[in-house]
PDB file of C-alpha atoms in Angstrom:
ATOM      1  CA  UNK F   1       9.117  -5.155 -24.021  1.00  0.00           C
ATOM      2  CA  UNK F   2       5.783  -3.692 -22.970  1.00  0.00           C
ATOM      3  CA  UNK F   3       3.572  -2.136 -25.620  1.00  0.00           C
ATOM      4  CA  UNK F   4       2.405   1.459 -25.195  1.00  0.00           C
ATOM      5  CA  UNK F   5      -0.961   0.278 -23.908  1.00  0.00           C
ATOM      6  CA  UNK F   6       0.628  -2.170 -21.448  1.00  0.00           C
ATOM      7  CA  UNK F   7       3.074   0.462 -20.210  1.00  0.00           C
ATOM      8  CA  UNK F   8       0.333   3.034 -19.606  1.00  0.00           C
ATOM      9  CA  UNK F   9      -2.109   0.630 -17.967  1.00  0.00           C
ATOM     10  CA  UNK F  10       0.479  -1.088 -15.745  1.00  0.00           C
ATOM     11  CA  UNK F  11       2.028   2.232 -14.702  1.00  0.00           C
ATOM     12  CA  UNK F  12      -1.297   3.777 -13.769  1.00  0.00           C
ATOM     13  CA  UNK F  13      -2.505   0.706 -11.875  1.00  0.00           C
ATOM     14  CA  UNK F  14       0.762   0.471  -9.914  1.00  0.00           C
ATOM     15  CA  UNK F  15       0.647   4.186  -9.161  1.00  0.00           C
ATOM     16  CA  UNK F  16      -3.017   4.169  -8.139  1.00  0.00           C
ATOM     17  CA  UNK F  17      -2.207   1.511  -5.575  1.00  0.00           C
ATOM     18  CA  UNK F  18       1.207   2.560  -4.284  1.00  0.00           C
ATOM     19  CA  UNK F  19       0.961   6.370  -4.375  1.00  0.00           C
ATOM     20  CA  UNK F  20      -1.918   6.124  -1.915  1.00  0.00           C
ATOM     21  CA  UNK F  21       0.016   3.611   0.200  1.00  0.00           C
ATOM     22  CA  UNK F  22       3.065   5.893   0.367  1.00  0.00           C
ATOM     23  CA  UNK F  23       1.078   9.025   1.210  1.00  0.00           C
ATOM     24  CA  UNK F  24      -0.579   7.121   4.060  1.00  0.00           C
ATOM     25  CA  UNK F  25       2.810   5.941   5.323  1.00  0.00           C
ATOM     26  CA  UNK F  26       3.807   9.594   5.500  1.00  0.00           C
ATOM     27  CA  UNK F  27       0.547  10.485   7.235  1.00  0.00           C
ATOM     28  CA  UNK F  28       1.327   7.787   9.805  1.00  0.00           C
ATOM     29  CA  UNK F  29       4.787   9.248  10.413  1.00  0.00           C
ATOM     30  CA  UNK F  30       3.410  12.800  10.520  1.00  0.00           C
ATOM     31  CA  UNK F  31       0.855  11.917  13.204  1.00  0.00           C
ATOM     32  CA  UNK F  32       3.147   9.749  15.351  1.00  0.00           C
ATOM     33  CA  UNK F  33       6.117  12.085  15.669  1.00  0.00           C
ATOM     34  CA  UNK F  34       6.187  14.163  18.854  1.00  0.00           C
ATOM     35  CA  UNK F  35       5.692  17.937  19.149  1.00  0.00           C
ATOM     36  CA  UNK F  36       9.427  18.752  19.600  1.00  0.00           C
ATOM     37  CA  UNK F  37      10.107  17.236  16.159  1.00  0.00           C
ATOM     38  CA  UNK F  38       8.296  19.995  14.271  1.00  0.00           C
ATOM     39  CA  UNK F  39      10.878  19.934  11.472  1.00  0.00           C
ATOM     40  CA  UNK F  40      10.319  16.244  10.756  1.00  0.00           C
ATOM     41  CA  UNK F  41       6.545  16.565  11.089  1.00  0.00           C
ATOM     42  CA  UNK F  42       6.638  19.333   8.478  1.00  0.00           C
ATOM     43  CA  UNK F  43       8.831  17.194   6.209  1.00  0.00           C
ATOM     44  CA  UNK F  44       6.444  14.231   6.460  1.00  0.00           C
ATOM     45  CA  UNK F  45       3.516  16.536   5.705  1.00  0.00           C
ATOM     46  CA  UNK F  46       5.301  18.053   2.685  1.00  0.00           C
ATOM     47  CA  UNK F  47       6.135  14.642   1.231  1.00  0.00           C
ATOM     48  CA  UNK F  48       2.567  13.466   1.891  1.00  0.00           C
ATOM     49  CA  UNK F  49       1.226  16.448  -0.085  1.00  0.00           C
ATOM     50  CA  UNK F  50       3.619  15.614  -2.931  1.00  0.00           C
ATOM     51  CA  UNK F  51       2.156  12.130  -3.182  1.00  0.00           C
ATOM     52  CA  UNK F  52      -1.384  13.450  -2.949  1.00  0.00           C
ATOM     53  CA  UNK F  53      -0.607  15.663  -5.954  1.00  0.00           C
ATOM     54  CA  UNK F  54       0.879  12.706  -7.845  1.00  0.00           C
ATOM     55  CA  UNK F  55      -2.108  10.514  -7.011  1.00  0.00           C
ATOM     56  CA  UNK F  56      -4.518  13.234  -8.126  1.00  0.00           C
ATOM     57  CA  UNK F  57      -2.708  13.405 -11.459  1.00  0.00           C
ATOM     58  CA  UNK F  58      -2.728   9.610 -11.779  1.00  0.00           C
ATOM     59  CA  UNK F  59      -6.497   9.535 -11.229  1.00  0.00           C
ATOM     60  CA  UNK F  60      -6.934  12.091 -14.008  1.00  0.00           C
ATOM     61  CA  UNK F  61      -4.939   9.956 -16.446  1.00  0.00           C
ATOM     62  CA  UNK F  62      -6.671   6.753 -15.302  1.00  0.00           C
ATOM     63  CA  UNK F  63      -9.997   8.210 -16.377  1.00  0.00           C
ATOM     64  CA  UNK F  64      -8.776   8.183 -19.988  1.00  0.00           C
ATOM     65  CA  UNK F  65      -8.014   4.459 -20.253  1.00  0.00           C
ATOM     66  CA  UNK F  66      -9.512   1.063 -19.575  1.00  0.00           C
ATOM     67  CA  UNK F  67      -8.088  -0.190 -16.285  1.00  0.00           C
ATOM     68  CA  UNK F  68      -8.217  -3.942 -15.769  1.00  0.00           C
ATOM     69  CA  UNK F  69     -11.569  -5.048 -14.424  1.00  0.00           C
ATOM     70  CA  UNK F  70      -9.817  -7.328 -11.904  1.00  0.00           C
ATOM     71  CA  UNK F  71      -7.871  -4.402 -10.425  1.00  0.00           C
ATOM     72  CA  UNK F  72     -10.929  -2.154 -10.271  1.00  0.00           C
ATOM     73  CA  UNK F  73     -13.064  -4.840  -8.638  1.00  0.00           C
ATOM     74  CA  UNK F  74     -10.398  -5.887  -6.117  1.00  0.00           C
ATOM     75  CA  UNK F  75     -10.878  -2.856  -3.822  1.00  0.00           C
ATOM     76  CA  UNK F  76      -7.111  -2.366  -3.758  1.00  0.00           C
ATOM     77  CA  UNK F  77      -7.206   1.277  -4.881  1.00  0.00           C
ATOM     78  CA  UNK F  78     -10.016   2.311  -2.531  1.00  0.00           C
ATOM     79  CA  UNK F  79     -12.510   0.305  -0.491  1.00  0.00           C
ATOM     80  CA  UNK F  80     -16.086   1.089   0.570  1.00  0.00           C
ATOM     81  CA  UNK F  81     -14.534   2.243   3.875  1.00  0.00           C
ATOM     82  CA  UNK F  82     -11.708   4.486   2.620  1.00  0.00           C
ATOM     83  CA  UNK F  83     -13.542   7.807   2.518  1.00  0.00           C
ATOM     84  CA  UNK F  84     -15.089   7.311   5.944  1.00  0.00           C
ATOM     85  CA  UNK F  85     -11.815   6.202   7.533  1.00  0.00           C
ATOM     86  CA  UNK F  86     -10.037   9.226   6.026  1.00  0.00           C
ATOM     87  CA  UNK F  87     -12.577  11.648   7.425  1.00  0.00           C
ATOM     88  CA  UNK F  88     -12.610  10.053  10.872  1.00  0.00           C
ATOM     89  CA  UNK F  89      -8.818   9.716  11.113  1.00  0.00           C
ATOM     90  CA  UNK F  90      -8.295  13.311  10.001  1.00  0.00           C
ATOM     91  CA  UNK F  91     -10.813  14.437  12.611  1.00  0.00           C
ATOM     92  CA  UNK F  92      -9.137  12.385  15.358  1.00  0.00           C
ATOM     93  CA  UNK F  93      -5.560  13.441  14.563  1.00  0.00           C
ATOM     94  CA  UNK F  94      -6.050  16.966  13.265  1.00  0.00           C
ATOM     95  CA  UNK F  95      -3.873  16.197  10.229  1.00  0.00           C
ATOM     96  CA  UNK F  96      -5.137  17.051   6.760  1.00  0.00           C
ATOM     97  CA  UNK F  97      -6.144  14.422   4.170  1.00  0.00           C
ATOM     98  CA  UNK F  98      -7.311  15.316   0.658  1.00  0.00           C
ATOM     99  CA  UNK F  99     -10.524  13.291   0.537  1.00  0.00           C
ATOM    100  CA  UNK F 100     -11.507  14.739  -2.838  1.00  0.00           C
ATOM    101  CA  UNK F 101      -9.016  12.343  -4.471  1.00  0.00           C
ATOM    102  CA  UNK F 102     -10.843   9.403  -2.928  1.00  0.00           C
ATOM    103  CA  UNK F 103     -14.211  10.634  -4.150  1.00  0.00           C
ATOM    104  CA  UNK F 104     -12.817  10.856  -7.674  1.00  0.00           C
ATOM    105  CA  UNK F 105     -11.288   7.395  -7.442  1.00  0.00           C
ATOM    106  CA  UNK F 106     -14.625   5.929  -6.452  1.00  0.00           C
ATOM    107  CA  UNK F 107     -15.900   7.114  -9.847  1.00  0.00           C
ATOM    108  CA  UNK F 108     -13.192   5.345 -11.857  1.00  0.00           C
ATOM    109  CA  UNK F 109     -15.542   2.467 -12.567  1.00  0.00           C
ATOM    110  CA  UNK F 110     -17.542   4.892 -14.697  1.00  0.00           C
ATOM    111  CA  UNK F 111     -14.627   5.809 -16.998  1.00  0.00           C
ATOM    112  CA  UNK F 112     -15.607   5.539 -20.645  1.00  0.00           C
ATOM    113  CA  UNK F 113     -12.860   7.175 -22.747  1.00  0.00           C
ATOM    114  CA  UNK F 114      -9.946   4.952 -23.807  1.00  0.00           C
ATOM    115  CA  UNK F 115      -7.077   6.861 -25.408  1.00  0.00           C
ATOM    116  CA  UNK F 116      -3.609   5.249 -25.451  1.00  0.00           C
ATOM    117  CA  UNK F 117      -1.967   8.148 -27.246  1.00  0.00           C
ATOM    118  CA  UNK F 118       1.712   9.005 -27.589  1.00  0.00           C
ATOM    119  CA  UNK F 119       1.041  12.136 -25.539  1.00  0.00           C
ATOM    120  CA  UNK F 120      -0.481  10.082 -22.729  1.00  0.00           C
ATOM    121  CA  UNK F 121       2.515   7.729 -22.862  1.00  0.00           C
ATOM    122  CA  UNK F 122       4.856  10.711 -22.472  1.00  0.00           C
ATOM    123  CA  UNK F 123       2.757  12.109 -19.634  1.00  0.00           C
ATOM    124  CA  UNK F 124       2.802   8.794 -17.781  1.00  0.00           C
ATOM    125  CA  UNK F 125       6.549   8.408 -18.276  1.00  0.00           C
ATOM    126  CA  UNK F 126       7.009  11.890 -16.806  1.00  0.00           C
ATOM    127  CA  UNK F 127       4.669  11.010 -13.928  1.00  0.00           C
ATOM    128  CA  UNK F 128       6.719   7.895 -13.197  1.00  0.00           C
ATOM    129  CA  UNK F 129       9.964   9.874 -13.286  1.00  0.00           C
ATOM    130  CA  UNK F 130       8.672  12.456 -10.817  1.00  0.00           C
ATOM    131  CA  UNK F 131       7.318   9.696  -8.589  1.00  0.00           C
ATOM    132  CA  UNK F 132      10.748   8.041  -8.575  1.00  0.00           C
ATOM    133  CA  UNK F 133      12.368  11.320  -7.546  1.00  0.00           C
ATOM    134  CA  UNK F 134       9.964  11.691  -4.632  1.00  0.00           C
ATOM    135  CA  UNK F 135      10.435   8.040  -3.654  1.00  0.00           C
ATOM    136  CA  UNK F 136      14.155   8.714  -3.265  1.00  0.00           C
ATOM    137  CA  UNK F 137      13.288  11.565  -0.909  1.00  0.00           C
ATOM    138  CA  UNK F 138      10.891   9.383   1.080  1.00  0.00           C
ATOM    139  CA  UNK F 139      13.396   6.549   1.440  1.00  0.00           C
ATOM    140  CA  UNK F 140      16.134   8.953   2.566  1.00  0.00           C
ATOM    141  CA  UNK F 141      13.727  10.587   5.045  1.00  0.00           C
ATOM    142  CA  UNK F 142      12.599   7.264   6.516  1.00  0.00           C
ATOM    143  CA  UNK F 143      16.169   6.004   6.776  1.00  0.00           C
ATOM    144  CA  UNK F 144      17.130   9.210   8.591  1.00  0.00           C
ATOM    145  CA  UNK F 145      14.269   8.733  11.048  1.00  0.00           C
ATOM    146  CA  UNK F 146      15.260   5.108  11.670  1.00  0.00           C
ATOM    147  CA  UNK F 147      18.839   6.173  12.401  1.00  0.00           C
ATOM    148  CA  UNK F 148      17.678   8.894  14.794  1.00  0.00           C
ATOM    149  CA  UNK F 149      15.335   6.476  16.572  1.00  0.00           C
ATOM    150  CA  UNK F 150      18.100   3.860  16.885  1.00  0.00           C
ATOM    151  CA  UNK F 151      20.307   6.478  18.602  1.00  0.00           C
ATOM    152  CA  UNK F 152      17.411   7.563  20.863  1.00  0.00           C
ATOM    153  CA  UNK F 153      17.627  11.101  19.467  1.00  0.00           C
ATOM    154  CA  UNK F 154      13.933  11.291  18.590  1.00  0.00           C
ATOM    155  CA  UNK F 155      10.820   9.522  19.860  1.00  0.00           C
ATOM    156  CA  UNK F 156       8.052   8.276  17.589  1.00  0.00           C
ATOM    157  CA  UNK F 157       5.099   6.102  18.550  1.00  0.00           C
ATOM    158  CA  UNK F 158       5.815   3.596  15.782  1.00  0.00           C
ATOM    159  CA  UNK F 159       7.763   0.367  16.151  1.00  0.00           C
ATOM    160  CA  UNK F 160      11.270   0.285  14.668  1.00  0.00           C
ATOM    161  CA  UNK F 161      10.138  -2.724  12.642  1.00  0.00           C
ATOM    162  CA  UNK F 162       7.155  -0.773  11.336  1.00  0.00           C
ATOM    163  CA  UNK F 163       9.434   2.009  10.063  1.00  0.00           C
ATOM    164  CA  UNK F 164      11.548  -0.639   8.330  1.00  0.00           C
ATOM    165  CA  UNK F 165       8.362  -2.216   6.942  1.00  0.00           C
ATOM    166  CA  UNK F 166       7.325   1.126   5.394  1.00  0.00           C
ATOM    167  CA  UNK F 167      10.747   1.516   3.807  1.00  0.00           C
ATOM    168  CA  UNK F 168      10.723  -1.992   2.327  1.00  0.00           C
ATOM    169  CA  UNK F 169       7.398  -1.277   0.623  1.00  0.00           C
ATOM    170  CA  UNK F 170       8.737   2.026  -0.717  1.00  0.00           C
ATOM    171  CA  UNK F 171      11.818   0.282  -2.133  1.00  0.00           C
ATOM    172  CA  UNK F 172       9.639  -2.415  -3.724  1.00  0.00           C
ATOM    173  CA  UNK F 173       7.553   0.276  -5.433  1.00  0.00           C
ATOM    174  CA  UNK F 174      10.703   2.077  -6.613  1.00  0.00           C
ATOM    175  CA  UNK F 175      12.073  -1.119  -8.171  1.00  0.00           C
ATOM    176  CA  UNK F 176       8.767  -1.762  -9.957  1.00  0.00           C
ATOM    177  CA  UNK F 177       8.614   1.754 -11.401  1.00  0.00           C
ATOM    178  CA  UNK F 178      12.238   1.622 -12.555  1.00  0.00           C
ATOM    179  CA  UNK F 179      11.438  -1.513 -14.536  1.00  0.00           C
ATOM    180  CA  UNK F 180       8.298   0.011 -16.019  1.00  0.00           C
ATOM    181  CA  UNK F 181      10.291   3.028 -17.193  1.00  0.00           C
ATOM    182  CA  UNK F 182      12.380   0.540 -19.195  1.00  0.00           C
ATOM    183  CA  UNK F 183       9.157  -0.964 -20.622  1.00  0.00           C
ATOM    184  CA  UNK F 184       9.357  -4.228 -18.728  1.00  0.00           C
ATOM    185  CA  UNK F 185       7.839  -5.816 -15.650  1.00  0.00           C
ATOM    186  CA  UNK F 186      10.161  -6.706 -12.743  1.00  0.00           C
ATOM    187  CA  UNK F 187      11.811 -10.116 -13.085  1.00  0.00           C
ATOM    188  CA  UNK F 188      11.185 -11.670  -9.693  1.00  0.00           C
ATOM    189  CA  UNK F 189      11.125 -15.384  -8.918  1.00  0.00           C
ATOM    190  CA  UNK F 190       7.919 -16.837  -7.522  1.00  0.00           C
ATOM    191  CA  UNK F 191       9.378 -17.164  -4.019  1.00  0.00           C
ATOM    192  CA  UNK F 192      10.699 -13.611  -4.063  1.00  0.00           C
ATOM    193  CA  UNK F 193       7.217 -12.337  -4.966  1.00  0.00           C
ATOM    194  CA  UNK F 194       5.387 -14.542  -2.487  1.00  0.00           C
ATOM    195  CA  UNK F 195       7.857 -14.032   0.349  1.00  0.00           C
ATOM    196  CA  UNK F 196       7.698 -10.259   0.004  1.00  0.00           C
ATOM    197  CA  UNK F 197       3.918 -10.140   0.333  1.00  0.00           C
ATOM    198  CA  UNK F 198       3.628 -13.038   2.806  1.00  0.00           C
ATOM    199  CA  UNK F 199       6.159 -11.198   4.961  1.00  0.00           C
ATOM    200  CA  UNK F 200       4.124  -7.997   4.646  1.00  0.00           C
ATOM    201  CA  UNK F 201       0.915  -9.810   5.612  1.00  0.00           C
ATOM    202  CA  UNK F 202       2.619 -11.480   8.586  1.00  0.00           C
ATOM    203  CA  UNK F 203       4.042  -8.188   9.821  1.00  0.00           C
ATOM    204  CA  UNK F 204       0.619  -6.567   9.489  1.00  0.00           C
ATOM    205  CA  UNK F 205      -0.711  -9.249  11.837  1.00  0.00           C
ATOM    206  CA  UNK F 206       2.111  -8.577  14.294  1.00  0.00           C
ATOM    207  CA  UNK F 207       1.481  -4.835  14.249  1.00  0.00           C
ATOM    208  CA  UNK F 208      -2.264  -5.342  14.727  1.00  0.00           C
ATOM    209  CA  UNK F 209      -1.546  -7.602  17.709  1.00  0.00           C
ATOM    210  CA  UNK F 210       0.753  -4.970  19.201  1.00  0.00           C
ATOM    211  CA  UNK F 211      -1.723  -2.110  18.711  1.00  0.00           C
ATOM    212  CA  UNK F 212      -4.813  -3.856  20.071  1.00  0.00           C
ATOM    213  CA  UNK F 213      -5.773  -3.181  23.685  1.00  0.00           C
ATOM    214  CA  UNK F 214      -4.686  -6.009  26.050  1.00  0.00           C
ATOM    215  CA  UNK F 215      -8.362  -6.692  26.791  1.00  0.00           C
ATOM    216  CA  UNK F 216      -9.004  -7.650  23.139  1.00  0.00           C
ATOM    217  CA  UNK F 217      -7.723 -11.163  23.822  1.00  0.00           C
ATOM    218  CA  UNK F 218      -9.582 -12.974  21.018  1.00  0.00           C
ATOM    219  CA  UNK F 219      -8.543 -10.479  18.343  1.00  0.00           C
ATOM    220  CA  UNK F 220      -4.931 -10.532  19.555  1.00  0.00           C
ATOM    221  CA  UNK F 221      -4.925 -14.327  19.449  1.00  0.00           C
ATOM    222  CA  UNK F 222      -6.271 -14.270  15.869  1.00  0.00           C
ATOM    223  CA  UNK F 223      -3.626 -11.748  14.831  1.00  0.00           C
ATOM    224  CA  UNK F 224      -0.855 -13.914  16.307  1.00  0.00           C
ATOM    225  CA  UNK F 225      -2.267 -16.949  14.496  1.00  0.00           C
ATOM    226  CA  UNK F 226      -2.073 -15.111  11.163  1.00  0.00           C
ATOM    227  CA  UNK F 227       1.483 -13.957  11.894  1.00  0.00           C
ATOM    228  CA  UNK F 228       2.514 -17.567  12.475  1.00  0.00           C
ATOM    229  CA  UNK F 229       0.756 -18.841   9.346  1.00  0.00           C
ATOM    230  CA  UNK F 230       2.455 -16.308   7.078  1.00  0.00           C
ATOM    231  CA  UNK F 231       5.829 -17.005   8.701  1.00  0.00           C
ATOM    232  CA  UNK F 232       5.373 -20.693   7.860  1.00  0.00           C
ATOM    233  CA  UNK F 233       4.487 -19.803   4.255  1.00  0.00           C
ATOM    234  CA  UNK F 234       7.753 -17.877   3.914  1.00  0.00           C
ATOM    235  CA  UNK F 235       9.733 -20.794   5.353  1.00  0.00           C
ATOM    236  CA  UNK F 236       8.057 -23.354   3.070  1.00  0.00           C
ATOM    237  CA  UNK F 237       8.155 -21.456  -0.223  1.00  0.00           C
ATOM    238  CA  UNK F 238      11.183 -23.185  -1.708  1.00  0.00           C
ATOM    239  CA  UNK F 239      10.253 -26.650  -0.429  1.00  0.00           C
ATOM    240  CA  UNK F 240       6.640 -26.793  -1.619  1.00  0.00           C
ATOM    241  CA  UNK F 241       5.344 -27.219  -5.147  1.00  0.00           C
ATOM    242  CA  UNK F 242       4.380 -23.986  -6.911  1.00  0.00           C
ATOM    243  CA  UNK F 243       0.666 -24.747  -7.081  1.00  0.00           C
ATOM    244  CA  UNK F 244       0.562 -25.781  -3.428  1.00  0.00           C
ATOM    245  CA  UNK F 245       2.319 -22.691  -2.047  1.00  0.00           C
ATOM    246  CA  UNK F 246       0.218 -20.424  -4.247  1.00  0.00           C
ATOM    247  CA  UNK F 247      -2.994 -22.023  -3.005  1.00  0.00           C
ATOM    248  CA  UNK F 248      -1.895 -21.866   0.637  1.00  0.00           C
ATOM    249  CA  UNK F 249      -0.969 -18.205   0.224  1.00  0.00           C
ATOM    250  CA  UNK F 250      -4.297 -17.441  -1.480  1.00  0.00           C
ATOM    251  CA  UNK F 251      -6.338 -19.159   1.238  1.00  0.00           C
ATOM    252  CA  UNK F 252      -4.464 -17.479   4.101  1.00  0.00           C
ATOM    253  CA  UNK F 253      -4.587 -14.072   2.433  1.00  0.00           C
ATOM    254  CA  UNK F 254      -8.327 -14.396   1.869  1.00  0.00           C
ATOM    255  CA  UNK F 255      -8.792 -15.177   5.563  1.00  0.00           C
ATOM    256  CA  UNK F 256      -6.702 -12.253   6.761  1.00  0.00           C
ATOM    257  CA  UNK F 257      -8.676 -10.010   4.363  1.00  0.00           C
ATOM    258  CA  UNK F 258     -11.807 -10.986   6.249  1.00  0.00           C
ATOM    259  CA  UNK F 259     -10.086 -10.293   9.566  1.00  0.00           C
ATOM    260  CA  UNK F 260      -8.902  -6.863   8.400  1.00  0.00           C
ATOM    261  CA  UNK F 261     -12.313  -6.023   6.939  1.00  0.00           C
ATOM    262  CA  UNK F 262     -14.014  -6.866  10.234  1.00  0.00           C
ATOM    263  CA  UNK F 263     -11.392  -4.859  12.120  1.00  0.00           C
ATOM    264  CA  UNK F 264     -11.980  -1.820   9.886  1.00  0.00           C
ATOM    265  CA  UNK F 265     -15.721  -2.015  10.479  1.00  0.00           C
ATOM    266  CA  UNK F 266     -15.200  -2.517  14.209  1.00  0.00           C
ATOM    267  CA  UNK F 267     -12.930   0.507  14.484  1.00  0.00           C
ATOM    268  CA  UNK F 268     -15.320   2.686  12.485  1.00  0.00           C
ATOM    269  CA  UNK F 269     -18.168   1.643  14.800  1.00  0.00           C
ATOM    270  CA  UNK F 270     -16.007   2.152  17.935  1.00  0.00           C
ATOM    271  CA  UNK F 271     -16.407  -1.507  18.896  1.00  0.00           C
ATOM    272  CA  UNK F 272     -12.694  -2.361  19.197  1.00  0.00           C
ATOM    273  CA  UNK F 273     -10.286  -1.031  21.816  1.00  0.00           C
ATOM    274  CA  UNK F 274      -6.937  -0.216  20.224  1.00  0.00           C
ATOM    275  CA  UNK F 275      -4.481   2.471  19.176  1.00  0.00           C
ATOM    276  CA  UNK F 276      -5.083   1.634  15.497  1.00  0.00           C
ATOM    277  CA  UNK F 277      -6.186   4.641  13.406  1.00  0.00           C
ATOM    278  CA  UNK F 278      -9.195   3.657  11.266  1.00  0.00           C
ATOM    279  CA  UNK F 279      -7.317   4.662   8.107  1.00  0.00           C
ATOM    280  CA  UNK F 280      -4.482   2.253   8.960  1.00  0.00           C
ATOM    281  CA  UNK F 281      -6.981  -0.609   9.133  1.00  0.00           C
ATOM    282  CA  UNK F 282      -8.322   0.304   5.682  1.00  0.00           C
ATOM    283  CA  UNK F 283      -4.727   0.678   4.460  1.00  0.00           C
ATOM    284  CA  UNK F 284      -3.714  -2.873   5.388  1.00  0.00           C
ATOM    285  CA  UNK F 285      -7.011  -4.200   4.013  1.00  0.00           C
ATOM    286  CA  UNK F 286      -6.186  -2.656   0.626  1.00  0.00           C
ATOM    287  CA  UNK F 287      -2.754  -4.283   0.674  1.00  0.00           C
ATOM    288  CA  UNK F 288      -4.353  -7.671   1.356  1.00  0.00           C
ATOM    289  CA  UNK F 289      -6.843  -7.059  -1.470  1.00  0.00           C
ATOM    290  CA  UNK F 290      -3.955  -6.238  -3.813  1.00  0.00           C
ATOM    291  CA  UNK F 291      -2.029  -9.380  -2.887  1.00  0.00           C
ATOM    292  CA  UNK F 292      -5.146 -11.553  -3.138  1.00  0.00           C
ATOM    293  CA  UNK F 293      -5.765 -10.283  -6.676  1.00  0.00           C
ATOM    294  CA  UNK F 294      -2.144 -11.042  -7.668  1.00  0.00           C
ATOM    295  CA  UNK F 295      -2.427 -14.585  -6.294  1.00  0.00           C
ATOM    296  CA  UNK F 296      -5.781 -15.272  -7.930  1.00  0.00           C
ATOM    297  CA  UNK F 297      -4.502 -14.112 -11.326  1.00  0.00           C
ATOM    298  CA  UNK F 298      -1.403 -16.301 -10.954  1.00  0.00           C
ATOM    299  CA  UNK F 299      -3.452 -19.401 -10.106  1.00  0.00           C
ATOM    300  CA  UNK F 300      -6.175 -18.918 -12.745  1.00  0.00           C
TER     301      UNK F 300
END
């Protein structure tokens, strides 16, 4: 059973990370649907705004407590590139992004007031409940899109596997929040935890490969190499000793972080030919930062 302080801190850290991830998933859907699908574009935009409002509220609450130094320093909530990639991607797509939230998040390191009150606990529980309600809407919406795509009734410039990838992350977040509402952390085996994130990292590499211009041969080769390495990690999880698989996962994740960081910088400087929005590069970098922090804490 989590204490009040643990419940508040864990809830806010999970929400700071995943609410931004989910709103960016919705931004991706919004900007990749075609003009005839105005109804679905509007739905993606509405759900995105819902998660922006939730994230804004989470940032307000996070300013009242002491977030873990490891989480704050990991660059999993925002990176030094997030604000710039938001502005550039919004400019390139014409879709709105609330960059004020990012500016406020960048100031979280300066939070000084630590109040784990009963009122704050109630507020966070309510925040979690509303987030869960919206997650149900997002999952239903994404499942509906996948069904329509599979029947060739709509066209979207996202891979079927990418839509499934977004849904898996949403479901993972939903499961985590449901457990937190019951004052406990999810009970997942080591391989379940590692395989989820190693799968995510491997699929990121596949998507990057598929979205790079054919002339970017070296970058595409590196992306394929990472996809293969993470696939091997998933296959070996049960067979290898815990310490060994953790260390392999940590090393490979650290390397793909460097690859994603360089890709984000290259896209911002217009040095890479691709159909990757700059914000998507920053998005997958944050996910790698999050996973790297989880692995490092598990090993230490």
